[in-house]
GROMACS .gro file of C-alpha atoms in nm:
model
  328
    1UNK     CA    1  13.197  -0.938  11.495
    2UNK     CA    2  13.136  -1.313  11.372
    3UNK     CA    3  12.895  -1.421  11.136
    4UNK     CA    4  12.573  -1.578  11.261
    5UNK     CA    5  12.501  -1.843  10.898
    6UNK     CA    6  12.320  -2.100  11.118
    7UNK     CA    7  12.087  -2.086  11.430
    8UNK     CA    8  11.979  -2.452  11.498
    9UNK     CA    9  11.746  -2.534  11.223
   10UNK     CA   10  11.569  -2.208  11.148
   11UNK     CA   11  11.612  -2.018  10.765
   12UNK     CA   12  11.889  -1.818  10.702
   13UNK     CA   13  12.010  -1.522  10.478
   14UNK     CA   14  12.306  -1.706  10.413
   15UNK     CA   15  12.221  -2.039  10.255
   16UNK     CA   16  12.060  -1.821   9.980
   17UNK     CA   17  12.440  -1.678   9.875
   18UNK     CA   18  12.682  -1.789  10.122
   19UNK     CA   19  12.919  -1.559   9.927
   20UNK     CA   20  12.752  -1.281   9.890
   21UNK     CA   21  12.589  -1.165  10.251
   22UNK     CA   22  12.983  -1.238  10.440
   23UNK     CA   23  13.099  -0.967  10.206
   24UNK     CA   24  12.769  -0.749  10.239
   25UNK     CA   25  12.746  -0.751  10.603
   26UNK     CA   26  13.161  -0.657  10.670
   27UNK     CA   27  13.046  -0.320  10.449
   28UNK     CA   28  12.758  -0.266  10.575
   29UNK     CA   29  12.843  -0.303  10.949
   30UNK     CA   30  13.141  -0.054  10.937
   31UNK     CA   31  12.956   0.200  10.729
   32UNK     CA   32  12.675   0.181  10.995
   33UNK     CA   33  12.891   0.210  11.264
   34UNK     CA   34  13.084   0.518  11.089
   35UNK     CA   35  12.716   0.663  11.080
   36UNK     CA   36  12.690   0.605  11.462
   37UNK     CA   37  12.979   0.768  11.572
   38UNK     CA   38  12.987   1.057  11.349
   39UNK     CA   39  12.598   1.130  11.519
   40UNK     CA   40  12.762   1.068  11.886
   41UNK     CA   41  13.039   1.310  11.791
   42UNK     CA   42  12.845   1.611  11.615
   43UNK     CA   43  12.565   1.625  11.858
   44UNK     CA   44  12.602   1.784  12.178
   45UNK     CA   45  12.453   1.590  12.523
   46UNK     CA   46  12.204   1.917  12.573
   47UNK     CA   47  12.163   2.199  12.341
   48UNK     CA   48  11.951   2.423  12.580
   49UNK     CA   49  11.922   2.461  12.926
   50UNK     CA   50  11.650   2.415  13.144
   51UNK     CA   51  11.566   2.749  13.180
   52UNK     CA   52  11.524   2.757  12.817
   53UNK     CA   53  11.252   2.504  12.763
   54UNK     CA   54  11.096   2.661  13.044
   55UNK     CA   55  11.070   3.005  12.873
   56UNK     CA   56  10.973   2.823  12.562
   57UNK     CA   57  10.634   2.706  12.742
   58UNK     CA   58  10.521   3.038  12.840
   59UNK     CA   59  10.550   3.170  12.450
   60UNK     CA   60  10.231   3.269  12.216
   61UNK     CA   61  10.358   3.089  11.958
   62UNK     CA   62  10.131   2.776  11.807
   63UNK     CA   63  10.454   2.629  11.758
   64UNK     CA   64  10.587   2.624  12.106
   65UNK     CA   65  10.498   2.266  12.247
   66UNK     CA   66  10.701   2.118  11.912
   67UNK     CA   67  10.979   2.340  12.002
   68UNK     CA   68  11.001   2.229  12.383
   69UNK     CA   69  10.904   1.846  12.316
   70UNK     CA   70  11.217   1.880  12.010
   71UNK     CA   71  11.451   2.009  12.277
   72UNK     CA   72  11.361   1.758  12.574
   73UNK     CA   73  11.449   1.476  12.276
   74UNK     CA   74  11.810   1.593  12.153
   75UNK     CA   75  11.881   1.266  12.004
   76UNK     CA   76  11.560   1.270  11.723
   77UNK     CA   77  11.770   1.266  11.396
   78UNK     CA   78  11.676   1.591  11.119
   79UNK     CA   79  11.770   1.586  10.775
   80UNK     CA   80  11.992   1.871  10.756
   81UNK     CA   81  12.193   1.749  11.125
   82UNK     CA   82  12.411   1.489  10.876
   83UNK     CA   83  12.583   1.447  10.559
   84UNK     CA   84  12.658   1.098  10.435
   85UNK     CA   85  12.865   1.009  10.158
   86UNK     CA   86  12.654   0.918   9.839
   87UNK     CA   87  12.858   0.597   9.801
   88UNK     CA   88  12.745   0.464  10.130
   89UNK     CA   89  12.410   0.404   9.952
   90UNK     CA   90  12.552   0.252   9.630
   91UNK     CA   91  12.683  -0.043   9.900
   92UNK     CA   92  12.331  -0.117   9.998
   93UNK     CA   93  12.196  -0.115   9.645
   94UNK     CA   94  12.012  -0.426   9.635
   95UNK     CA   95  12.085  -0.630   9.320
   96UNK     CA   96  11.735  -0.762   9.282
   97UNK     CA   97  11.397  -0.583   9.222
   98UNK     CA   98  11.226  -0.796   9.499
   99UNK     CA   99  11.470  -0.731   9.730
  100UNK     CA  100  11.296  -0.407   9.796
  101UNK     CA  101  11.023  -0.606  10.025
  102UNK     CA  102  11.315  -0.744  10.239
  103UNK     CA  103  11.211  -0.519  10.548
  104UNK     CA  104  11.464  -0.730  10.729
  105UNK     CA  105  11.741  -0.621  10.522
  106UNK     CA  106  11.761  -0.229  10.673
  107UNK     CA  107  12.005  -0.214  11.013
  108UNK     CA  108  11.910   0.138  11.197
  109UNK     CA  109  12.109   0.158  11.498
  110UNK     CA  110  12.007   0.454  11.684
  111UNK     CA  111  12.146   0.672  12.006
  112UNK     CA  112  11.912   0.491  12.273
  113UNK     CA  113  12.087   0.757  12.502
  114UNK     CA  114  12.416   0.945  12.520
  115UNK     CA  115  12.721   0.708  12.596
  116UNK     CA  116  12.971   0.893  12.841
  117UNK     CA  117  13.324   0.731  12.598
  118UNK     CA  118  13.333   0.557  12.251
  119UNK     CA  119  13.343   0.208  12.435
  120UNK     CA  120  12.972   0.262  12.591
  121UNK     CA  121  12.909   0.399  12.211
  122UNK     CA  122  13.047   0.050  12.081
  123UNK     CA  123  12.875  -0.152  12.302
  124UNK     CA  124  12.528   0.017  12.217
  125UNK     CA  125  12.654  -0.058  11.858
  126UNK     CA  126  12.719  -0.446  11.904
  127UNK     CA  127  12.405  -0.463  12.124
  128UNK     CA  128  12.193  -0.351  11.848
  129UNK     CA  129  12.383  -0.557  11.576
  130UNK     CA  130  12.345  -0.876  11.757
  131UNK     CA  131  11.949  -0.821  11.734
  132UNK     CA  132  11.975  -0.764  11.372
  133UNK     CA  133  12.254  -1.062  11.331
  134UNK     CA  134  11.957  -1.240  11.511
  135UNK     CA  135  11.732  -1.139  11.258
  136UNK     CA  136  11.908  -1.251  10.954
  137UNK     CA  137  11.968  -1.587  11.095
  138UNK     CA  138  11.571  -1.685  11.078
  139UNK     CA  139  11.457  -1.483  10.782
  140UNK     CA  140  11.526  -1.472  10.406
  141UNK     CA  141  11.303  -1.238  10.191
  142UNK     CA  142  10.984  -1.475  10.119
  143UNK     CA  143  11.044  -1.654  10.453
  144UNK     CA  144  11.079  -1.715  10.852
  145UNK     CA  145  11.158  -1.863  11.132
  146UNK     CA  146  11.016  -1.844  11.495
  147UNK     CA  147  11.309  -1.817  11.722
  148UNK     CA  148  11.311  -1.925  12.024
  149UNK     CA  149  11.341  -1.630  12.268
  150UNK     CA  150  11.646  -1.776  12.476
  151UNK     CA  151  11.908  -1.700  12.172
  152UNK     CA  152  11.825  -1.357  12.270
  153UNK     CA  153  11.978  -1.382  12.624
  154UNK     CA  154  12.218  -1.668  12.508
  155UNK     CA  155  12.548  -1.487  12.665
  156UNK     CA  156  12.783  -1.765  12.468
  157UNK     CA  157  12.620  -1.687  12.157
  158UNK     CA  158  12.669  -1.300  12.187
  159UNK     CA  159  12.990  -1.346  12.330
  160UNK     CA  160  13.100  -1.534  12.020
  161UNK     CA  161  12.942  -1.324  11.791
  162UNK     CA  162  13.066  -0.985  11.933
  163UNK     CA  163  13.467  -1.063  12.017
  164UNK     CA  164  13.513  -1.300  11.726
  165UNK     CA  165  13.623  -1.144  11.370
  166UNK     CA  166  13.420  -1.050  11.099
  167UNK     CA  167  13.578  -1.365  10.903
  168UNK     CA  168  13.447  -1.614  11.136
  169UNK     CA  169  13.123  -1.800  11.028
  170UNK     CA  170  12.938  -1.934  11.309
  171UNK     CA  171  12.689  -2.213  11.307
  172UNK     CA  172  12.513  -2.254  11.624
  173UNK     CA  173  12.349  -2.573  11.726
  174UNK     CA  174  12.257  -2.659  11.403
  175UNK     CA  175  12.046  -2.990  11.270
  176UNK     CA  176  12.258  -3.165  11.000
  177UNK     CA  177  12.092  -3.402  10.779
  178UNK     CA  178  12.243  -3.734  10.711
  179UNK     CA  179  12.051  -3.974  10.459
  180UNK     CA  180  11.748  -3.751  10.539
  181UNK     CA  181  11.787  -3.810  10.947
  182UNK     CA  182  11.835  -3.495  11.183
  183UNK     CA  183  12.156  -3.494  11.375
  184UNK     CA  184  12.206  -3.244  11.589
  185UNK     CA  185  12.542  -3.121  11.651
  186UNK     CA  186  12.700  -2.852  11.928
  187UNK     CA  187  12.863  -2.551  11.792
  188UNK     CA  188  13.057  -2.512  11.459
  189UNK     CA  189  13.302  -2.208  11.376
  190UNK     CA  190  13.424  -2.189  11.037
  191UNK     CA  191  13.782  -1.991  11.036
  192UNK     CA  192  13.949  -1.954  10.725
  193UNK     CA  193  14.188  -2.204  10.749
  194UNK     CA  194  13.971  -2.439  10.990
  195UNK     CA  195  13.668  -2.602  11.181
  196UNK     CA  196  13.628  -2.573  11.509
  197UNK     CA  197  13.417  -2.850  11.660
  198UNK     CA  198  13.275  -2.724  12.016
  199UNK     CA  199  13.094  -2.930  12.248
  200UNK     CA  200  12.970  -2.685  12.567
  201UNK     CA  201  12.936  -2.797  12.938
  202UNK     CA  202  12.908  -2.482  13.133
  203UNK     CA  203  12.677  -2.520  13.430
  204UNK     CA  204  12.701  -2.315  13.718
  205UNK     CA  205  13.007  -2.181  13.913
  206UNK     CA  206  13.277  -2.371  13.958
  207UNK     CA  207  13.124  -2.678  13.884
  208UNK     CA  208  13.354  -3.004  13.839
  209UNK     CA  209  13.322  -3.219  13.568
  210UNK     CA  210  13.505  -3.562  13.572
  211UNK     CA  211  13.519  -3.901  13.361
  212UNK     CA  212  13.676  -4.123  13.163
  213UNK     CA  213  13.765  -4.217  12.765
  214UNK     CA  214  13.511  -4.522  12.828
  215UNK     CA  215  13.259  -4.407  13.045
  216UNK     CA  216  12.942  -4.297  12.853
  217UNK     CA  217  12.871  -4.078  13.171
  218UNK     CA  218  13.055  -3.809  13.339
  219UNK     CA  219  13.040  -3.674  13.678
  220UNK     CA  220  12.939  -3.314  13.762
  221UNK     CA  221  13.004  -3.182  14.105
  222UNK     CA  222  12.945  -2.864  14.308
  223UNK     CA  223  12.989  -2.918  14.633
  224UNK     CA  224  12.869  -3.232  14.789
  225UNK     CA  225  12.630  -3.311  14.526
  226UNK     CA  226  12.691  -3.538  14.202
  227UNK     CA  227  12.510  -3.585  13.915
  228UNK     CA  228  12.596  -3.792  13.607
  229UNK     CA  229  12.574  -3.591  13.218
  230UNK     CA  230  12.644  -3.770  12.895
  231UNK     CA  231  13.036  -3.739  12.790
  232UNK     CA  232  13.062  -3.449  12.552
  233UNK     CA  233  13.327  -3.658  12.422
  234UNK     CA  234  13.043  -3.860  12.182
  235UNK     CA  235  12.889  -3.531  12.071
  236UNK     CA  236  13.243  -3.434  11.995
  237UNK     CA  237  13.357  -3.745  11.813
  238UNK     CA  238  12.964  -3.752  11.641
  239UNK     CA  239  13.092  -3.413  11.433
  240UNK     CA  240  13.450  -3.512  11.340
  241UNK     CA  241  13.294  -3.865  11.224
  242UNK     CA  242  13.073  -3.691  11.013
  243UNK     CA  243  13.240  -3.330  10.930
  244UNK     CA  244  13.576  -3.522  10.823
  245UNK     CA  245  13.407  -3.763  10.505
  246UNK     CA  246  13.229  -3.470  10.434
  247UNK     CA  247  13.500  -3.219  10.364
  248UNK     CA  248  13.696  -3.469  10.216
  249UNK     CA  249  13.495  -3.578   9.951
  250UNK     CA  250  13.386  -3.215   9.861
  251UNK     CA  251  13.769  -3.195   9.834
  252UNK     CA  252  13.716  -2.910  10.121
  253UNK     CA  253  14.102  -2.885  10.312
  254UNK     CA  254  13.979  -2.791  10.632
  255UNK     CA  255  14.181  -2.864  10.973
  256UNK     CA  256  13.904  -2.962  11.214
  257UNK     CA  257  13.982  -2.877  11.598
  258UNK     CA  258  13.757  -3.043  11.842
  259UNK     CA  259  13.708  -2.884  12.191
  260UNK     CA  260  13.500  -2.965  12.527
  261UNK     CA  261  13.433  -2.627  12.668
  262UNK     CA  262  13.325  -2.496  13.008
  263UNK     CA  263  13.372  -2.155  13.093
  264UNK     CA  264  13.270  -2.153  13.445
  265UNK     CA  265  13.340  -2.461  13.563
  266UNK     CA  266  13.671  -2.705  13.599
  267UNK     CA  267  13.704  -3.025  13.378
  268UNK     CA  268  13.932  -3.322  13.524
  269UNK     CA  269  14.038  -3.566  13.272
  270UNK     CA  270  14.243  -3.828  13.361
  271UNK     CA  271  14.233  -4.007  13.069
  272UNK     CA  272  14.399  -3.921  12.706
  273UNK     CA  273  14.188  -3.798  12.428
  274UNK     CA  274  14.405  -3.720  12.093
  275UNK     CA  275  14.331  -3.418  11.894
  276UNK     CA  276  14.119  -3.307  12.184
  277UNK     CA  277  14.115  -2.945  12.389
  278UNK     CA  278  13.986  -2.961  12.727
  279UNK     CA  279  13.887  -2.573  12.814
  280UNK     CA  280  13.786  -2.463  13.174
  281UNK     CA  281  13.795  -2.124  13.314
  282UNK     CA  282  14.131  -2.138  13.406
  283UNK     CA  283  14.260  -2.163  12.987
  284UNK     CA  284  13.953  -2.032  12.907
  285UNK     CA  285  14.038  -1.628  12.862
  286UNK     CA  286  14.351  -1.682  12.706
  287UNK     CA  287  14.197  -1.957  12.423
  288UNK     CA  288  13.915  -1.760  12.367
  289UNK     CA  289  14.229  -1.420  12.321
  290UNK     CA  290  14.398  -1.667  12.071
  291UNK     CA  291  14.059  -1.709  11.833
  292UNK     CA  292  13.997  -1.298  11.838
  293UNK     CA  293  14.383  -1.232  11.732
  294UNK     CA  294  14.342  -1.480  11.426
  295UNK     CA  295  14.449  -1.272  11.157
  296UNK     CA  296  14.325  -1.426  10.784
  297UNK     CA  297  14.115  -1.313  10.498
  298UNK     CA  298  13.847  -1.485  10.415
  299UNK     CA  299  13.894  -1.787  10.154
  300UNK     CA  300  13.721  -1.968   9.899
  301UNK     CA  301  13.764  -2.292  10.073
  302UNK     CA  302  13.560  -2.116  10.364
  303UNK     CA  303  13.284  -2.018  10.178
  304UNK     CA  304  13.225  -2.338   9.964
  305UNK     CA  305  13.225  -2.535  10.307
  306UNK     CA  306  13.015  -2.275  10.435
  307UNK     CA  307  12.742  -2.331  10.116
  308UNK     CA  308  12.788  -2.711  10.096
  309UNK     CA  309  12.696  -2.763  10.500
  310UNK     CA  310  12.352  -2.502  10.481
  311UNK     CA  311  12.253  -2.695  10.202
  312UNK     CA  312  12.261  -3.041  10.393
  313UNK     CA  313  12.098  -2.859  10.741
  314UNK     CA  314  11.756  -2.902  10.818
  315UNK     CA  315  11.589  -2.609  10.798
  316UNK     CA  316  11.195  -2.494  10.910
  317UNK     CA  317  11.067  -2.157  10.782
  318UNK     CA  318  10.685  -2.055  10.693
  319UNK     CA  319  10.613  -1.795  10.410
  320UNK     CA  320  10.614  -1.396  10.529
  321UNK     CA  321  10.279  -1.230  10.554
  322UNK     CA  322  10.412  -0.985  10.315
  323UNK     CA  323  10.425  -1.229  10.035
  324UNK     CA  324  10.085  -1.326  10.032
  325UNK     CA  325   9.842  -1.102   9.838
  326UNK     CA  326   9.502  -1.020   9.961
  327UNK     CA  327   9.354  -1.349   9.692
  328UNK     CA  328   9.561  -1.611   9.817
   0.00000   0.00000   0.00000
């Protein structure tokens, strides 16, 4: 699962230590999804029958509504149903004292109800990490950012975020700042070994999208209608212009790959656009199969580009209500 650094210009965990939190959130996703799975596999779907809970109603017993409202709720975790290894809590020792007020720091995933096969299991996993990936991508310990509730739904976003690997950093939307002026740019994924530039036209089904190098417009059709959008083409060449001087005099060797995207509709280009990758739905599964099968460690290069762009993004955050004592 990729790594949310950047959602458009709210705080994030990562420009505090953009080498630290990759690292921290590779352990702790596996040993959190080890957790899961060992809970799925060790606890039956239903301990007792019906008839059971039945008979439990009619007993003298004080106790006897906690037993039958325990056994209607099979999935309610006790103490003594696990054992975890002591080292999985050395991983999430936090190295700071304050740290300990970082309530958005703890990822619980819990059995929201009993997947039939391990896939259902992983997709209840993912489901619940992309909430928390959410989370960590407006919030830092002392402060926050109100997202915008269509992230939540954003099916690109999660669909990045879920197939892509762990070493991917993703930077969604995000405002750069350039001699202290906003520029907004489309999508940026940071591979090991390059930058991917995306510039996203999806619109609805099998939409047509049409223009030329020149034109500053191009055509979208479906059906008999028409309608003119700006060429992603600008956005595109806007990022390279300005991602390309960057990384080169941070001494950053990063390929950058620029790509017009639209995964439900058709693009027709005429025209010749070098360096470019036009993606519809017809090249669109087997791209998208090429990104999840890159195989590379992480690298320092990565990281340091991944540090030196938060620090030149806009960012707006208020101060947690937990930081503020009852005087101020």
């Amino acid at each position: 699962m990729a790594q949310l650094i950047k959602l458009q210009d709210y705080i994030s965990r990562y420009q505090v230590d953009a080498t630290r939190y990759p690292t921290q959130y590779i352990r702790m996703k596996q040993a959190k999804w080890e957790r899961m799975k060992k809970e799925w596999e060790t606890k039956p779907l239903f301990e007792e029958t019906w008839e059971e809970e039945e008979e439990i109603l009619w007993e003298d017993d004080e106790s006897a509504p906690k037993k039958f409202f325990k056994k209607l709720n099979p999935f309610k975790k006790r103490k003594q149903d696990f054992e975890y290894d002591d080292h999985e809590e050395e991983i999430f020792e936090k190295p700071k004292q304050e740290e300990e007020k970082d309530i958005g720091f703890a990822f619980e995933p819990n059995l929201l109800y009993r997947p039939q096969t391990i896939q259902d299991l992983r997709r209840m996993y993912l489901d619940q990490l992309f909430g928390f990936q959410l989370n960590w991508a407006s919030t830092t310990m002392r402060e926050k950012s109100n997202i915008d509730s269509r992230y939540q739904r954003d099916g690109f976003l999660k669909e990045l975020l879920q197939q892509l690997p762990d070493t991917f950093f993703v930077l969604y939307e995000p405002i750069l700042l350039v001699k202290k002026a906003p520029v907004e740019l489309g999508i940026l994924i940071l591979t090991p070994t390059d930058c991917y530039c995306i510039q996203v036209i999806d619109a609805e089904e099998r939409a047509t999208f049409s223009g030329i190098n020149t034109d500053r417009f191009w055509v979208k059709r479906i059906g008999e209608r028409t309608k003119n959008i700006v060429n992603p083409l600008i956005g595109l060449n806007r990022m390279e212009s300005l991602l390309k001087p960057f990384f080169e005099r941070h001494d950053l060797h990063l390929g950058i790959k620029k790509v017009v995207l639209s995964r439900r509709g058709y693009i027709d280009y005429p025209g010749s656009s070098y360096g470019v990758q036009f993606i519809d739905r017809r090249h669109y599964d087997q791209w998208f199969e090429q990104l999840k099968n890159h195989r590379s460690p992480m690298k320092h290069t990565q990281f340091r580009a991944a540090q030196l762009l938060l620090d030149h993004m806009q960012t707006t955050s208020f101060m947690r209500a937990e930081w503020f004592t009852d005087g101020e």
